[in-house]
Tab-separated table of C-alpha atoms and ligand atoms in Angstrom:
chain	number	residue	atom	x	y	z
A	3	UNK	CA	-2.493	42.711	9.898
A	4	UNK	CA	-1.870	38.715	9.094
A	5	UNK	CA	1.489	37.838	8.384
A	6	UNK	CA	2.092	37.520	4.600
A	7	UNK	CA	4.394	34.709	4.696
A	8	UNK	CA	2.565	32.315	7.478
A	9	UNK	CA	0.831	29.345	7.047
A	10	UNK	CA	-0.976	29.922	10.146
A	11	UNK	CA	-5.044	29.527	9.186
A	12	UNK	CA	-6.140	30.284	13.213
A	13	UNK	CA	-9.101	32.149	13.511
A	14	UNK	CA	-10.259	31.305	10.006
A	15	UNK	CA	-13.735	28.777	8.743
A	16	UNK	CA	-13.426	26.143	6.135
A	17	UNK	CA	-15.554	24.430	4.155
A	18	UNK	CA	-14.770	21.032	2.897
A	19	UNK	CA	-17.016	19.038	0.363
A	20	UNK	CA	-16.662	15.334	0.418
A	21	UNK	CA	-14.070	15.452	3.740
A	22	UNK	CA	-15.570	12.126	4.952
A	23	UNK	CA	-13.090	10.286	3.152
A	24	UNK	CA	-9.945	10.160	1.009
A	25	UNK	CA	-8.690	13.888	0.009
A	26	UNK	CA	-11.006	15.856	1.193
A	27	UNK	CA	-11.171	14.121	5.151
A	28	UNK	CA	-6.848	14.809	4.554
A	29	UNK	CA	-7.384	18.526	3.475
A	30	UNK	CA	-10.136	19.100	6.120
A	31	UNK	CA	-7.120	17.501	8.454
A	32	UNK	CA	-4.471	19.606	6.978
A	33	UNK	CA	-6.536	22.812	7.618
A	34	UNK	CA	-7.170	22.247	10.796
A	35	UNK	CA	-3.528	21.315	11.663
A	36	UNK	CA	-2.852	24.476	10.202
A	37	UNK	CA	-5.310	26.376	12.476
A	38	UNK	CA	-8.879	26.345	10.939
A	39	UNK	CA	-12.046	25.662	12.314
A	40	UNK	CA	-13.672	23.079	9.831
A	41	UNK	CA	-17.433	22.015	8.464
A	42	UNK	CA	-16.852	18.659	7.411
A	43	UNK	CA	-19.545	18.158	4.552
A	44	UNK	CA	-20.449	14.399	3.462
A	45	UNK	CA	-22.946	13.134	0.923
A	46	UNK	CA	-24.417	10.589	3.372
A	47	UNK	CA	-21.085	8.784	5.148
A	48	UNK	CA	-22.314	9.803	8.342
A	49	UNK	CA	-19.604	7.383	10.044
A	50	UNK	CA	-17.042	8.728	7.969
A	51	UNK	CA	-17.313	12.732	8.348
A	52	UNK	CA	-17.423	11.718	12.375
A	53	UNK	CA	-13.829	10.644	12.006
A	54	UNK	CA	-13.009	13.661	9.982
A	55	UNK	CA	-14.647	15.691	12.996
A	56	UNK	CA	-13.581	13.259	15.724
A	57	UNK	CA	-9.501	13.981	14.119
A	58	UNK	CA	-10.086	18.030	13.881
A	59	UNK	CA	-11.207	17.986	17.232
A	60	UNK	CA	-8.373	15.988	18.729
A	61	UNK	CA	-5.962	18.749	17.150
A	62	UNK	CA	-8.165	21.218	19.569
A	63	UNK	CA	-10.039	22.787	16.565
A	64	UNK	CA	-13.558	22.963	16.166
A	65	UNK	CA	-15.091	21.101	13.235
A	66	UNK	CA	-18.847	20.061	12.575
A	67	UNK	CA	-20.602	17.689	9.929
A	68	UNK	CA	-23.037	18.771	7.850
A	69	UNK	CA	-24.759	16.605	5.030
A	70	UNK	CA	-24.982	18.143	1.572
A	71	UNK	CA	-25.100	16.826	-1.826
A	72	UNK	CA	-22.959	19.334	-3.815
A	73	UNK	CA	-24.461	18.508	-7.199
A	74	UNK	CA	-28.049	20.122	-5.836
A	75	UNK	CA	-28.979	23.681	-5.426
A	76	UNK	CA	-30.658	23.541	-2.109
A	77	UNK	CA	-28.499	21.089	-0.404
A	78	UNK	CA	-25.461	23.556	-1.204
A	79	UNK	CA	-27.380	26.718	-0.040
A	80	UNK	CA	-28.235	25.058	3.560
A	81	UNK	CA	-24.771	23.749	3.467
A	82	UNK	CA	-23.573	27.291	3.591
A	83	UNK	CA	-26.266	28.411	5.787
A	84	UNK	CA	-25.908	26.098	8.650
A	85	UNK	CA	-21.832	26.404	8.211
A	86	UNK	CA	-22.131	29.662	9.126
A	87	UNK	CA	-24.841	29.567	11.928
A	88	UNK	CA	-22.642	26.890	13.266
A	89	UNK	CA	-19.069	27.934	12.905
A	90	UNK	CA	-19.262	31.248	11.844
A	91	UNK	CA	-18.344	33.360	8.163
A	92	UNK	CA	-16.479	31.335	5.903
A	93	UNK	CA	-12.967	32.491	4.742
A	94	UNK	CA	-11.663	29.440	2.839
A	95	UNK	CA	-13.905	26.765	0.550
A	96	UNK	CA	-12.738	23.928	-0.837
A	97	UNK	CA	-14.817	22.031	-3.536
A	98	UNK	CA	-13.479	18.366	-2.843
A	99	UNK	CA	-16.052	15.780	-3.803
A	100	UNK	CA	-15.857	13.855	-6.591
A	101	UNK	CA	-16.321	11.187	-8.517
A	102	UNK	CA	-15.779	8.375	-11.311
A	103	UNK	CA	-18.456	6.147	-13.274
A	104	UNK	CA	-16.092	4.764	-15.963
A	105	UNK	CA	-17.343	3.189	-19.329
A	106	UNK	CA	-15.989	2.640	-22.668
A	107	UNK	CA	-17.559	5.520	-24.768
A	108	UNK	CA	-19.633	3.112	-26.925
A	109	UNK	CA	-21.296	2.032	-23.427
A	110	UNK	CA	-21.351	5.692	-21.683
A	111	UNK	CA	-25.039	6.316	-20.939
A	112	UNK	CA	-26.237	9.311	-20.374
A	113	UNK	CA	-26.609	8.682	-16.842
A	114	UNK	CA	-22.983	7.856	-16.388
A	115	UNK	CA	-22.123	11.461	-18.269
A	116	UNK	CA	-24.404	12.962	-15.827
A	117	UNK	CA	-23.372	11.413	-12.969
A	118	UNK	CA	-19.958	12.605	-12.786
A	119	UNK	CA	-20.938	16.425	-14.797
A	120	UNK	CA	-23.128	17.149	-12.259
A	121	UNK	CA	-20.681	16.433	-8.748
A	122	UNK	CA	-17.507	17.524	-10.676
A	123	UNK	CA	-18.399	20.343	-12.471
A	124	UNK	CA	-22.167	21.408	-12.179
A	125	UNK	CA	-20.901	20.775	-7.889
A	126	UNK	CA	-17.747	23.265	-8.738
A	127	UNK	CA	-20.132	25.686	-10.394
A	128	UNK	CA	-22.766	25.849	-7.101
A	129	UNK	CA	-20.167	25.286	-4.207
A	130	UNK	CA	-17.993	28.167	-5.834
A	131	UNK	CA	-20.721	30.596	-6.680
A	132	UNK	CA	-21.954	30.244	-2.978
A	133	UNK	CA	-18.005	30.791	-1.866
A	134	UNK	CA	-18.374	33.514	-3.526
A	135	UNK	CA	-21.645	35.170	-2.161
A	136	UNK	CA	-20.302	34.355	1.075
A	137	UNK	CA	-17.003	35.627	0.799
A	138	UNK	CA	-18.712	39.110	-0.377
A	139	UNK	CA	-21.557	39.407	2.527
A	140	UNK	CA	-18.645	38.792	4.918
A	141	UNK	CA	-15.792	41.030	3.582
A	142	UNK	CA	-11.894	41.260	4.205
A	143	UNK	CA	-11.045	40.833	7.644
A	144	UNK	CA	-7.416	42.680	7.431
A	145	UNK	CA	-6.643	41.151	10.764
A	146	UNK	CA	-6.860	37.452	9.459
A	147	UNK	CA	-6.321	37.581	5.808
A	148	UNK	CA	-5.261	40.277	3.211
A	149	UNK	CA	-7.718	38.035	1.269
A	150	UNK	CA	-11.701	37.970	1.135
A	151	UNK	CA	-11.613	34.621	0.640
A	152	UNK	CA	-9.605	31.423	-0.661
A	153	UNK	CA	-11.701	28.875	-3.060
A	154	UNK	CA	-9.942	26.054	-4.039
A	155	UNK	CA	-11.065	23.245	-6.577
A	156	UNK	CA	-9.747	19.868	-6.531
A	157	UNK	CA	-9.305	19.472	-10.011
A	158	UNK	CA	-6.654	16.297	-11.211
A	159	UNK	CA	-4.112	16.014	-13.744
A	160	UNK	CA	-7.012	14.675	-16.096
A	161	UNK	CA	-7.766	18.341	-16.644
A	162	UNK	CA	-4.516	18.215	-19.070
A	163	UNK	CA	-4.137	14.385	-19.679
A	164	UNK	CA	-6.883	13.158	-21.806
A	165	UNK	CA	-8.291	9.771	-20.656
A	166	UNK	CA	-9.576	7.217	-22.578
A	167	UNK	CA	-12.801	5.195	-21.525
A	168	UNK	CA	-13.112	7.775	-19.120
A	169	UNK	CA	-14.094	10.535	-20.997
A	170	UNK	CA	-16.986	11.978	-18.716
A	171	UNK	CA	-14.363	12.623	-15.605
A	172	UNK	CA	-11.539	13.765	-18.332
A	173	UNK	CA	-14.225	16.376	-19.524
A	174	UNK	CA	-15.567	17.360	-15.866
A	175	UNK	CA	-11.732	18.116	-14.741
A	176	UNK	CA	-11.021	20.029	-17.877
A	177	UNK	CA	-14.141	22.032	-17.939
A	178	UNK	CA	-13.452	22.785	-13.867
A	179	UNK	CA	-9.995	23.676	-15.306
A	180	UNK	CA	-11.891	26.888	-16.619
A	181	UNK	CA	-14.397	27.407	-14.597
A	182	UNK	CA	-11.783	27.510	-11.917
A	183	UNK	CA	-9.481	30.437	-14.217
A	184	UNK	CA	-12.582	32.424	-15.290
A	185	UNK	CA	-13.905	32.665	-11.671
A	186	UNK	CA	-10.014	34.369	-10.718
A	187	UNK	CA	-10.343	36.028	-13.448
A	188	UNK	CA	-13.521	37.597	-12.475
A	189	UNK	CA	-13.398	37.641	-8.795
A	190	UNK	CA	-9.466	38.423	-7.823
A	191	UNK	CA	-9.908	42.445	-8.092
A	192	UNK	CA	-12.080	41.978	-5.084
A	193	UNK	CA	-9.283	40.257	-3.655
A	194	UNK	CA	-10.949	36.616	-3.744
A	195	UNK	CA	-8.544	33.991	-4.387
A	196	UNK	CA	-9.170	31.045	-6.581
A	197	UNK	CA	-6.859	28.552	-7.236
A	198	UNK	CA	-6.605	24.746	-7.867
A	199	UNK	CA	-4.556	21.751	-6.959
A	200	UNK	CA	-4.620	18.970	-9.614
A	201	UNK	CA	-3.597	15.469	-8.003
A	202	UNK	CA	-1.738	12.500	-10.026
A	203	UNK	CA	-2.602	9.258	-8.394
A	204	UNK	CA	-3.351	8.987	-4.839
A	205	UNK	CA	-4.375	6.374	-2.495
A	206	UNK	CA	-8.395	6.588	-1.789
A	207	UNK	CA	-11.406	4.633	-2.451
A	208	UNK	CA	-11.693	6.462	-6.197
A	209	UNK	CA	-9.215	4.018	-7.089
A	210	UNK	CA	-9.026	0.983	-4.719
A	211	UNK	CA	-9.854	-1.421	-7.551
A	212	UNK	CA	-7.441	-0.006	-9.869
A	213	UNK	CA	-4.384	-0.189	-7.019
A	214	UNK	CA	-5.284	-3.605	-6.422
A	215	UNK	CA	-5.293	-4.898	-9.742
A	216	UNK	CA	-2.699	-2.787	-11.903
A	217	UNK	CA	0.013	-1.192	-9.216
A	218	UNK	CA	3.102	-1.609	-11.390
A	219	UNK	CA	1.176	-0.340	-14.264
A	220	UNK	CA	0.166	2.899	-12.513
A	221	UNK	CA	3.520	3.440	-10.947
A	222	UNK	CA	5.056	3.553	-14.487
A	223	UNK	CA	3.410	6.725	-14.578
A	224	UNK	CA	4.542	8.218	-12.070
A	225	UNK	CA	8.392	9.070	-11.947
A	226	UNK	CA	8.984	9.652	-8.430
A	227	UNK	CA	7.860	5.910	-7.634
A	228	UNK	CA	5.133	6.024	-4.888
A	229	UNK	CA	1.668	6.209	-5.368
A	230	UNK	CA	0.197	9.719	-3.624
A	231	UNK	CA	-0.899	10.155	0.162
A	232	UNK	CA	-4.280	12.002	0.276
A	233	UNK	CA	-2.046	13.976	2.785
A	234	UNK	CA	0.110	15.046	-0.160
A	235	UNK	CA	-2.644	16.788	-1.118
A	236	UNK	CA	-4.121	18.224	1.931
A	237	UNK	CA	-0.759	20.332	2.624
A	238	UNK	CA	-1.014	21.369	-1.151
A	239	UNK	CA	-4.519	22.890	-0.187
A	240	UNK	CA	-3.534	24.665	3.357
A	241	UNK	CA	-0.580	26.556	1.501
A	242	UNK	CA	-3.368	27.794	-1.212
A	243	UNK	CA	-5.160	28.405	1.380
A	244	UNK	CA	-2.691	30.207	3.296
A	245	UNK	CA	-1.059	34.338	2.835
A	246	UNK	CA	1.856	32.398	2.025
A	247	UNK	CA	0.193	32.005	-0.979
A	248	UNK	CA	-1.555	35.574	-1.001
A	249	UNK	CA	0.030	36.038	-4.550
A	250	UNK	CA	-0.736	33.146	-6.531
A	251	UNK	CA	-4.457	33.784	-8.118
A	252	UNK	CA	-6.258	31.077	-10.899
A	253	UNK	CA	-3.240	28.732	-10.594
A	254	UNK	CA	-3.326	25.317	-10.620
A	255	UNK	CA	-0.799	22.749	-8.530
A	256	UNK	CA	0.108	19.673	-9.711
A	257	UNK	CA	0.821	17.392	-7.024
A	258	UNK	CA	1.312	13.979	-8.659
A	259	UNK	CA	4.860	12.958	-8.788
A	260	UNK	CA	5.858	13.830	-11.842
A	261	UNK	CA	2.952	12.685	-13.959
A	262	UNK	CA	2.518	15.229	-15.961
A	263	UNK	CA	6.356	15.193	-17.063
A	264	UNK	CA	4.818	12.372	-19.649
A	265	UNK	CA	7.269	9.904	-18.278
A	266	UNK	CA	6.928	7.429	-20.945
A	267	UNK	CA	8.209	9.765	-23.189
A	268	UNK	CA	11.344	9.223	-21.445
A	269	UNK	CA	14.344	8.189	-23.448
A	270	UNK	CA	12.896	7.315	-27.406
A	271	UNK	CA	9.380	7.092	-26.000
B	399	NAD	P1	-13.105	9.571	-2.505
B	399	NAD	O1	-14.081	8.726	-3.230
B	399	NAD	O2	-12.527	9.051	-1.238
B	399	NAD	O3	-13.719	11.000	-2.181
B	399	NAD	C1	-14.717	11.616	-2.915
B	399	NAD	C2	-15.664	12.225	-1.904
B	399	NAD	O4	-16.657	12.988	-2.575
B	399	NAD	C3	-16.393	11.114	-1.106
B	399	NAD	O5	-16.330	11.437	0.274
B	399	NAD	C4	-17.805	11.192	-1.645
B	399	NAD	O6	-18.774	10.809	-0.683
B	399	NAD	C5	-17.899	12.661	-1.977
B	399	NAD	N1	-18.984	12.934	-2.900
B	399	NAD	C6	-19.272	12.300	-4.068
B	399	NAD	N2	-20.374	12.822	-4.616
B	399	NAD	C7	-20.787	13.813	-3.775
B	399	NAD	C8	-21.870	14.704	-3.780
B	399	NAD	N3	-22.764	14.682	-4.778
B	399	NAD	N4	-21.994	15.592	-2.768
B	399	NAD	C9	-21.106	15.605	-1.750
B	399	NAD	N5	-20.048	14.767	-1.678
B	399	NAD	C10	-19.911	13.875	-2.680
B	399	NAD	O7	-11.985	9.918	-3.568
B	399	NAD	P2	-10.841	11.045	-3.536
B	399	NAD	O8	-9.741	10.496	-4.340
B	399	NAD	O9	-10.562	11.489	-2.153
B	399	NAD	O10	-11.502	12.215	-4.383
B	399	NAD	C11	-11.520	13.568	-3.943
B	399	NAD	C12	-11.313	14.493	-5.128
B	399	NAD	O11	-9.992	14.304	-5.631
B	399	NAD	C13	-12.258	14.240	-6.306
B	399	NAD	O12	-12.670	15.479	-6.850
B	399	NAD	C14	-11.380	13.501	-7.282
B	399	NAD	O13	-11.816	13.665	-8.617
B	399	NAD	C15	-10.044	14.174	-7.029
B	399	NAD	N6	-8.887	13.419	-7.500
B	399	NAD	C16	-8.542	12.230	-6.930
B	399	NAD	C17	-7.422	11.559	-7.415
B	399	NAD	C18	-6.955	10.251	-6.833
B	399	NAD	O14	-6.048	9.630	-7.390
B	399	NAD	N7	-7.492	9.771	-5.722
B	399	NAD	C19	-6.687	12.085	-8.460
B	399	NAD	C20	-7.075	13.298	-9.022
B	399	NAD	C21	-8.175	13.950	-8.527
């Protein structure tokens, strides 16, 4: 039987989308640090999810790239399928990739709504169901987890904070929000766990533009004064993914520095 408080992951698959850069390359890194084997998925950053691999297999785990775009049916199905002919059953997914296609509202098209629905939530729907499927067709191994599986959705604190002129991301994160609790709430009897980590502001290519032009303005929200690592994160993900965690089912864990204390309500606001 696996030790209920270790972080130790050895012995167990993961599945990360989008792990060829930012968050979800850190998370697939975290993982692996913390014992995992790792499929490294990537939309088509070929270069990219060979460093992710190239890093996993430095720490002496396996890890293997597969191309998959997460917002389409098939591409998630072969995902899974060549995962597992590769690495072997999966025991922890995390649904990772992401993205942003900012407008003002009057200017959202409805390419730009679709755009980011269909990776952030219509991606969470697929990539979880599949978790899912797979999770069941494999079973609990009591000798590796007390859990079936771990799924874990990188959500954001925009699933609370509502966010002007980027309403189509604001409304992916807060509809993942519940996909993410009605999956737990569906799933967790047959001891699959689903959880989420929301980030605040961290350093990746979602938001090079914005750190380069308003820093100081983005560090005003954020009260412990540093802009996130997409390490932050990773660890976040390895203890959900973890039996250290075994207990914690449709949560979701901010990781954002204080964001979501509202800091410029500090004082008389
Ligand atoms: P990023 O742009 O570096 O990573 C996003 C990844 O998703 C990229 O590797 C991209 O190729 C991949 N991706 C996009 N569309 C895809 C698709 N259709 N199929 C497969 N992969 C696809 O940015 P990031 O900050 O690392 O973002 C990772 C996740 O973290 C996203 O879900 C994002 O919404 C979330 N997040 C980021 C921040 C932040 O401040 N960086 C804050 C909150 C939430």
């Amino acid at each position: 039987m696996a030790s209920f408080e270790k972080h130790d992951l050895t012995g167990q698959i993961a599945i990360v989308t989008g792990a060829s850069s930012g968050i979800g390359a850190a998370t697939a890194i975290e993982l692996a640090r913390a014992g995992a084997d790792v499929v490294v998925n990537h939309r088509h950053s070929e270069e990219g999810a060979a460093r992710t691999v190239a890093m996993i297999e430095a720490l002496g785990r396996r890890a293997v790239a597969i191309q998959g775009d997460v917002s389409l049916e098939a591409d998630v199905l072969s995902l899974f399928d060549e995962a597992e002919a590769s690495l072997g059953a999966v025991d922890i997914v995390v649904s990772n990739a992401g993205r942003q296609k900012d407008a003002r509202i009057g200017d959202m098209t409805l390419d730009d709504w679709n755009a980011v629905i269909s990776v952030n939530l219509t991606g969470g729907f697929l990539v979880g169901r599949e978790a899912i499927r797979r999770f069941r067709r494999k079973g609990i191994r009591p000798d590796i987890s007390p859990a079936m599986g771990k799924l874990i959705f990188d959500s954001s604190v925009h699933q609370v904070i509502p966010w002007a002129f980027h309403v189509n991301y604001a409304a992916s994160k807060g509809g993942l929000h519940l996909l993410m609790q009605s999956l737990a709430q569906e799933v967790s009897a047959e001891r699959i766990r689903v959880n989420a980590v929301a980030p605040g502001a961290i350093a990746t290519a979602i938001n090079a533009e914005e750190r380069e032009t308003n820093a100081d303005g983005m560090l005003k929200l954020i009260p412990y004064g540093r802009i996130g690592d997409p390490a932050d994160i990773g660890r976040a993900v390895a203890f959900l993914a973890s039996d250290a965690s075994d207990y914690m089912v449709g949560q979701t864990l901010f990781v954002d520095g204080g964001m979501t204390l509202y800091p410029e309500f500090r004082g008389n606001g």
